[in-house]
mmCIF file with all atom_site columns, C-alpha atoms in Angstrom:
data_model
loop_
_atom_site.group_PDB
_atom_site.id
_atom_site.type_symbol
_atom_site.label_atom_id
_atom_site.label_alt_id
_atom_site.label_comp_id
_atom_site.label_asym_id
_atom_site.label_entity_id
_atom_site.label_seq_id
_atom_site.pdbx_PDB_ins_code
_atom_site.Cartn_x
_atom_site.Cartn_y
_atom_site.Cartn_z
_atom_site.occupancy
_atom_site.B_iso_or_equiv
_atom_site.pdbx_formal_charge
_atom_site.auth_seq_id
_atom_site.auth_comp_id
_atom_site.auth_asym_id
_atom_site.auth_atom_id
_atom_site.pdbx_PDB_model_num
ATOM 1   C CA . ALA A 1 1   ? 0.000  0.000  0.000   1.00 78.00 ? 1180 ALA A CA 1
ATOM 2   C CA . PHE A 1 2   ? 2.842  2.367  0.846   1.00 86.00 ? 1181 PHE A CA 1
ATOM 3   C CA . SER A 1 3   ? 4.510  1.762  -2.518  1.00 89.00 ? 1182 SER A CA 1
ATOM 4   C CA . ILE A 1 4   ? 1.346  2.556  -4.421  1.00 90.00 ? 1183 ILE A CA 1
ATOM 5   C CA . LEU A 1 5   ? 0.739  5.729  -2.416  1.00 87.00 ? 1184 LEU A CA 1
ATOM 6   C CA . TYR A 1 6   ? 4.358  6.756  -2.827  1.00 87.00 ? 1185 TYR A CA 1
ATOM 7   C CA . ALA A 1 7   ? 4.184  6.165  -6.589  1.00 90.00 ? 1186 ALA A CA 1
ATOM 8   C CA . LEU A 1 8   ? 0.928  8.106  -6.906  1.00 92.00 ? 1187 LEU A CA 1
ATOM 9   C CA . LEU A 1 9   ? 2.297  11.116 -5.023  1.00 91.00 ? 1188 LEU A CA 1
ATOM 10  C CA . GLY A 1 10  ? 6.055  10.858 -5.409  1.00 91.00 ? 1189 GLY A CA 1
ATOM 11  C CA . VAL A 1 11  ? 6.343  10.494 -9.163  1.00 92.00 ? 1190 VAL A CA 1
ATOM 12  C CA . PRO A 1 12  ? 4.191  13.539 -10.050 1.00 94.00 ? 1191 PRO A CA 1
ATOM 13  C CA . PHE A 1 13  ? 5.868  15.621 -7.349  1.00 95.00 ? 1192 PHE A CA 1
ATOM 14  C CA . THR A 1 14  ? 9.304  14.640 -8.647  1.00 95.00 ? 1193 THR A CA 1
ATOM 15  C CA . MET A 1 15  ? 8.283  15.622 -12.187 1.00 96.00 ? 1194 MET A CA 1
ATOM 16  C CA . LEU A 1 16  ? 6.963  18.941 -10.867 1.00 96.00 ? 1195 LEU A CA 1
ATOM 17  C CA . VAL A 1 17  ? 10.239 19.678 -9.050  1.00 97.00 ? 1196 VAL A CA 1
ATOM 18  C CA . LEU A 1 18  ? 12.326 18.698 -12.099 1.00 96.00 ? 1197 LEU A CA 1
ATOM 19  C CA . THR A 1 19  ? 10.203 20.869 -14.397 1.00 96.00 ? 1198 THR A CA 1
ATOM 20  C CA . ALA A 1 20  ? 10.506 23.864 -12.066 1.00 96.00 ? 1199 ALA A CA 1
ATOM 21  C CA . SER A 1 21  ? 14.259 23.323 -11.761 1.00 96.00 ? 1200 SER A CA 1
ATOM 22  C CA . VAL A 1 22  ? 14.753 23.174 -15.525 1.00 95.00 ? 1201 VAL A CA 1
ATOM 23  C CA . GLN A 1 23  ? 12.645 26.289 -16.037 1.00 94.00 ? 1202 GLN A CA 1
ATOM 24  C CA . ARG A 1 24  ? 14.779 28.174 -13.506 1.00 95.00 ? 1203 ARG A CA 1
ATOM 25  C CA . LEU A 1 25  ? 18.034 26.978 -15.120 1.00 93.00 ? 1204 LEU A CA 1
ATOM 26  C CA . MET A 1 26  ? 17.028 27.728 -18.716 1.00 92.00 ? 1205 MET A CA 1
ATOM 27  C CA . TYR A 1 27  ? 17.631 31.465 -18.546 1.00 92.00 ? 1206 TYR A CA 1
ATOM 28  C CA . PRO A 1 28  ? 21.140 31.566 -17.048 1.00 92.00 ? 1207 PRO A CA 1
ATOM 29  C CA . LEU A 1 29  ? 22.363 28.502 -18.953 1.00 89.00 ? 1208 LEU A CA 1
ATOM 30  C CA . VAL A 1 30  ? 20.700 28.929 -22.354 1.00 91.00 ? 1209 VAL A CA 1
ATOM 31  C CA . HIS A 1 31  ? 18.781 32.128 -23.014 1.00 93.00 ? 1210 HIS A CA 1
ATOM 32  C CA . ALA A 1 32  ? 21.265 34.625 -21.557 1.00 94.00 ? 1211 ALA A CA 1
ATOM 33  C CA . PRO A 1 33  ? 24.391 33.248 -23.299 1.00 94.00 ? 1212 PRO A CA 1
ATOM 34  C CA . VAL A 1 34  ? 22.625 32.956 -26.663 1.00 94.00 ? 1213 VAL A CA 1
ATOM 35  C CA . ALA A 1 35  ? 21.309 36.510 -26.282 1.00 94.00 ? 1214 ALA A CA 1
ATOM 36  C CA . LEU A 1 36  ? 24.841 37.640 -25.473 1.00 94.00 ? 1215 LEU A CA 1
ATOM 37  C CA . PHE A 1 37  ? 26.180 35.985 -28.636 1.00 94.00 ? 1216 PHE A CA 1
ATOM 38  C CA . ARG A 1 38  ? 23.371 37.530 -30.683 1.00 94.00 ? 1217 ARG A CA 1
ATOM 39  C CA . HIS A 1 39  ? 24.143 40.934 -29.172 1.00 94.00 ? 1218 HIS A CA 1
ATOM 40  C CA . ALA A 1 40  ? 27.747 40.424 -30.278 1.00 94.00 ? 1219 ALA A CA 1
ATOM 41  C CA . GLY A 1 41  ? 26.503 40.201 -33.865 1.00 94.00 ? 1220 GLY A CA 1
ATOM 42  C CA . LEU A 1 42  ? 26.023 36.467 -34.490 1.00 93.00 ? 1221 LEU A CA 1
ATOM 43  C CA . GLU A 1 43  ? 22.947 35.100 -36.205 1.00 95.00 ? 1222 GLU A CA 1
ATOM 44  C CA . ALA A 1 44  ? 20.520 33.128 -34.041 1.00 92.00 ? 1223 ALA A CA 1
ATOM 45  C CA . ARG A 1 45  ? 21.493 29.766 -35.502 1.00 95.00 ? 1224 ARG A CA 1
ATOM 46  C CA . LEU A 1 46  ? 25.235 30.446 -35.255 1.00 95.00 ? 1225 LEU A CA 1
ATOM 47  C CA . ALA A 1 47  ? 24.832 31.773 -31.702 1.00 94.00 ? 1226 ALA A CA 1
ATOM 48  C CA . SER A 1 48  ? 23.043 28.565 -30.705 1.00 94.00 ? 1227 SER A CA 1
ATOM 49  C CA . SER A 1 49  ? 25.742 26.455 -32.354 1.00 95.00 ? 1228 SER A CA 1
ATOM 50  C CA . VAL A 1 50  ? 28.551 28.333 -30.587 1.00 94.00 ? 1229 VAL A CA 1
ATOM 51  C CA . HIS A 1 51  ? 26.693 28.010 -27.280 1.00 95.00 ? 1230 HIS A CA 1
ATOM 52  C CA . PHE A 1 52  ? 26.249 24.267 -27.827 1.00 95.00 ? 1231 PHE A CA 1
ATOM 53  C CA . ALA A 1 53  ? 29.938 23.816 -28.654 1.00 96.00 ? 1232 ALA A CA 1
ATOM 54  C CA . LEU A 1 54  ? 30.978 25.737 -25.542 1.00 95.00 ? 1233 LEU A CA 1
ATOM 55  C CA . LEU A 1 55  ? 28.643 23.719 -23.310 1.00 94.00 ? 1234 LEU A CA 1
ATOM 56  C CA . LEU A 1 56  ? 29.929 20.480 -24.827 1.00 94.00 ? 1235 LEU A CA 1
ATOM 57  C CA . ALA A 1 57  ? 33.531 21.529 -24.228 1.00 96.00 ? 1236 ALA A CA 1
ATOM 58  C CA . LEU A 1 58  ? 32.713 22.532 -20.641 1.00 94.00 ? 1237 LEU A CA 1
ATOM 59  C CA . LEU A 1 59  ? 31.018 19.198 -19.965 1.00 92.00 ? 1238 LEU A CA 1
ATOM 60  C CA . ALA A 1 60  ? 33.943 17.280 -21.457 1.00 92.00 ? 1239 ALA A CA 1
ATOM 61  C CA . LEU A 1 61  ? 36.327 19.306 -19.314 1.00 95.00 ? 1240 LEU A CA 1
ATOM 62  C CA . CYS A 1 62  ? 34.322 18.735 -16.127 1.00 93.00 ? 1241 CYS A CA 1
ATOM 63  C CA . PHE A 1 63  ? 33.571 15.039 -16.588 1.00 92.00 ? 1242 PHE A CA 1
ATOM 64  C CA . PHE A 1 64  ? 36.584 13.703 -18.490 1.00 93.00 ? 1243 PHE A CA 1
ATOM 65  C CA . VAL A 1 65  ? 39.634 15.959 -18.641 1.00 95.00 ? 1244 VAL A CA 1
ATOM 66  C CA . ALA A 1 66  ? 39.785 17.306 -15.069 1.00 95.00 ? 1245 ALA A CA 1
ATOM 67  C CA . PRO A 1 67  ? 39.060 13.945 -13.384 1.00 93.00 ? 1246 PRO A CA 1
ATOM 68  C CA . ALA A 1 68  ? 41.531 12.234 -15.721 1.00 94.00 ? 1247 ALA A CA 1
ATOM 69  C CA . PHE A 1 69  ? 44.257 14.658 -14.623 1.00 94.00 ? 1248 PHE A CA 1
ATOM 70  C CA . VAL A 1 70  ? 43.441 13.931 -10.980 1.00 90.00 ? 1249 VAL A CA 1
ATOM 71  C CA . PHE A 1 71  ? 43.401 10.151 -11.480 1.00 90.00 ? 1250 PHE A CA 1
ATOM 72  C CA . SER A 1 72  ? 46.636 10.156 -13.468 1.00 91.00 ? 1251 SER A CA 1
ATOM 73  C CA . ALA A 1 73  ? 48.288 12.168 -10.687 1.00 88.00 ? 1252 ALA A CA 1
ATOM 74  C CA . VAL A 1 74  ? 46.957 10.096 -7.790  1.00 86.00 ? 1253 VAL A CA 1
ATOM 75  C CA . GLU A 1 75  ? 47.211 6.684  -9.416  1.00 87.00 ? 1254 GLU A CA 1
ATOM 76  C CA . GLY A 1 76  ? 50.913 6.416  -10.122 1.00 82.00 ? 1255 GLY A CA 1
ATOM 77  C CA . SER A 1 77  ? 50.726 3.689  -12.749 1.00 87.00 ? 1256 SER A CA 1
ATOM 78  C CA . TRP A 1 78  ? 47.897 5.247  -14.788 1.00 91.00 ? 1257 TRP A CA 1
ATOM 79  C CA . THR A 1 79  ? 48.653 7.412  -17.781 1.00 94.00 ? 1258 THR A CA 1
ATOM 80  C CA . PHE A 1 80  ? 46.342 10.272 -18.763 1.00 96.00 ? 1259 PHE A CA 1
ATOM 81  C CA . LEU A 1 81  ? 44.837 8.037  -21.464 1.00 95.00 ? 1260 LEU A CA 1
ATOM 82  C CA . ASP A 1 82  ? 44.199 5.264  -18.919 1.00 94.00 ? 1261 ASP A CA 1
ATOM 83  C CA . ALA A 1 83  ? 42.504 7.747  -16.599 1.00 93.00 ? 1262 ALA A CA 1
ATOM 84  C CA . THR A 1 84  ? 40.383 9.147  -19.447 1.00 93.00 ? 1263 THR A CA 1
ATOM 85  C CA . TYR A 1 85  ? 39.350 5.603  -20.368 1.00 93.00 ? 1264 TYR A CA 1
ATOM 86  C CA . PHE A 1 86  ? 38.422 4.945  -16.724 1.00 91.00 ? 1265 PHE A CA 1
ATOM 87  C CA . CYS A 1 87  ? 36.310 8.131  -16.582 1.00 90.00 ? 1266 CYS A CA 1
ATOM 88  C CA . PHE A 1 88  ? 34.539 7.250  -19.838 1.00 91.00 ? 1267 PHE A CA 1
ATOM 89  C CA . MET A 1 89  ? 33.818 3.646  -18.836 1.00 90.00 ? 1268 MET A CA 1
ATOM 90  C CA . SER A 1 90  ? 32.678 4.654  -15.368 1.00 88.00 ? 1269 SER A CA 1
ATOM 91  C CA . LEU A 1 91  ? 30.264 7.302  -16.640 1.00 88.00 ? 1270 LEU A CA 1
ATOM 92  C CA . TYR A 1 92  ? 28.786 5.453  -19.619 1.00 85.00 ? 1271 TYR A CA 1
ATOM 93  C CA . THR A 1 93  ? 28.653 1.872  -18.350 1.00 81.00 ? 1272 THR A CA 1
ATOM 94  C CA . VAL A 1 94  ? 28.884 0.046  -15.064 1.00 76.00 ? 1273 VAL A CA 1
ATOM 95  C CA . GLY A 1 95  ? 32.635 -0.235 -15.582 1.00 75.00 ? 1274 GLY A CA 1
ATOM 96  C CA . LEU A 1 96  ? 34.593 -3.260 -16.660 1.00 79.00 ? 1275 LEU A CA 1
ATOM 97  C CA . GLY A 1 97  ? 36.824 -3.550 -13.615 1.00 78.00 ? 1276 GLY A CA 1
ATOM 98  C CA . ASP A 1 98  ? 40.055 -3.438 -15.574 1.00 83.00 ? 1277 ASP A CA 1
ATOM 99  C CA . TYR A 1 99  ? 40.995 -0.157 -13.865 1.00 86.00 ? 1278 TYR A CA 1
ATOM 100 C CA . VAL A 1 100 ? 40.099 0.162  -10.200 1.00 83.00 ? 1279 VAL A CA 1
ATOM 101 C CA . PRO A 1 101 ? 41.205 3.268  -8.279  1.00 84.00 ? 1280 PRO A CA 1
ATOM 102 C CA . GLY A 1 102 ? 42.801 2.883  -4.886  1.00 80.00 ? 1281 GLY A CA 1
ATOM 103 C CA . GLU A 1 103 ? 44.202 -0.601 -5.391  1.00 79.00 ? 1282 GLU A CA 1
ATOM 104 C CA . GLN A 1 104 ? 47.900 0.267  -5.210  1.00 76.00 ? 1283 GLN A CA 1
ATOM 105 C CA . PRO A 1 105 ? 49.596 -0.903 -2.037  1.00 77.00 ? 1284 PRO A CA 1
ATOM 106 C CA . GLY A 1 106 ? 51.016 1.840  0.154   1.00 76.00 ? 1285 GLY A CA 1
ATOM 107 C CA . GLN A 1 107 ? 48.679 4.541  -1.130  1.00 76.00 ? 1286 GLN A CA 1
ATOM 108 C CA . LYS A 1 108 ? 48.142 7.350  1.396   1.00 77.00 ? 1287 LYS A CA 1
ATOM 109 C CA . HIS A 1 109 ? 44.642 7.662  2.884   1.00 75.00 ? 1288 HIS A CA 1
ATOM 110 C CA . ARG A 1 110 ? 43.509 4.699  0.811   1.00 76.00 ? 1289 ARG A CA 1
ATOM 111 C CA . SER A 1 111 ? 40.161 4.120  2.554   1.00 77.00 ? 1290 SER A CA 1
ATOM 112 C CA . LEU A 1 112 ? 39.160 7.796  2.327   1.00 79.00 ? 1291 LEU A CA 1
ATOM 113 C CA . TYR A 1 113 ? 40.216 7.919  -1.319  1.00 75.00 ? 1292 TYR A CA 1
ATOM 114 C CA . LYS A 1 114 ? 38.144 4.857  -2.184  1.00 77.00 ? 1293 LYS A CA 1
ATOM 115 C CA . VAL A 1 115 ? 35.071 6.380  -0.526  1.00 80.00 ? 1294 VAL A CA 1
ATOM 116 C CA . LEU A 1 116 ? 35.529 9.696  -2.369  1.00 77.00 ? 1295 LEU A CA 1
ATOM 117 C CA . VAL A 1 117 ? 35.938 7.978  -5.733  1.00 77.00 ? 1296 VAL A CA 1
ATOM 118 C CA . MET A 1 118 ? 32.688 6.079  -5.351  1.00 74.00 ? 1297 MET A CA 1
#
């Protein structure tokens, strides 16, 4: 009974919160930058394309490049390419287990590091 009640109330409320959140984020993340590019003299379509390319580069930097630098620095035997592969496999699948962070013996603060990576 609890599950049914939770589904009847929780799912619509979650959708309402997500919709309100997206509406609040649309202006600072989409409308304002595109308007800024259009004010700089770009056409609407080109402004949207430049905005998309910048957002894509920012996402790649935040989810692949920066963590890969950290992993390649902390994990002594991993190269930057190994760390990038680990970030990609961890984000897009459940991971294959061929690279596991925190498994080197003698690593400082190993238990804390393993908790932070998860």
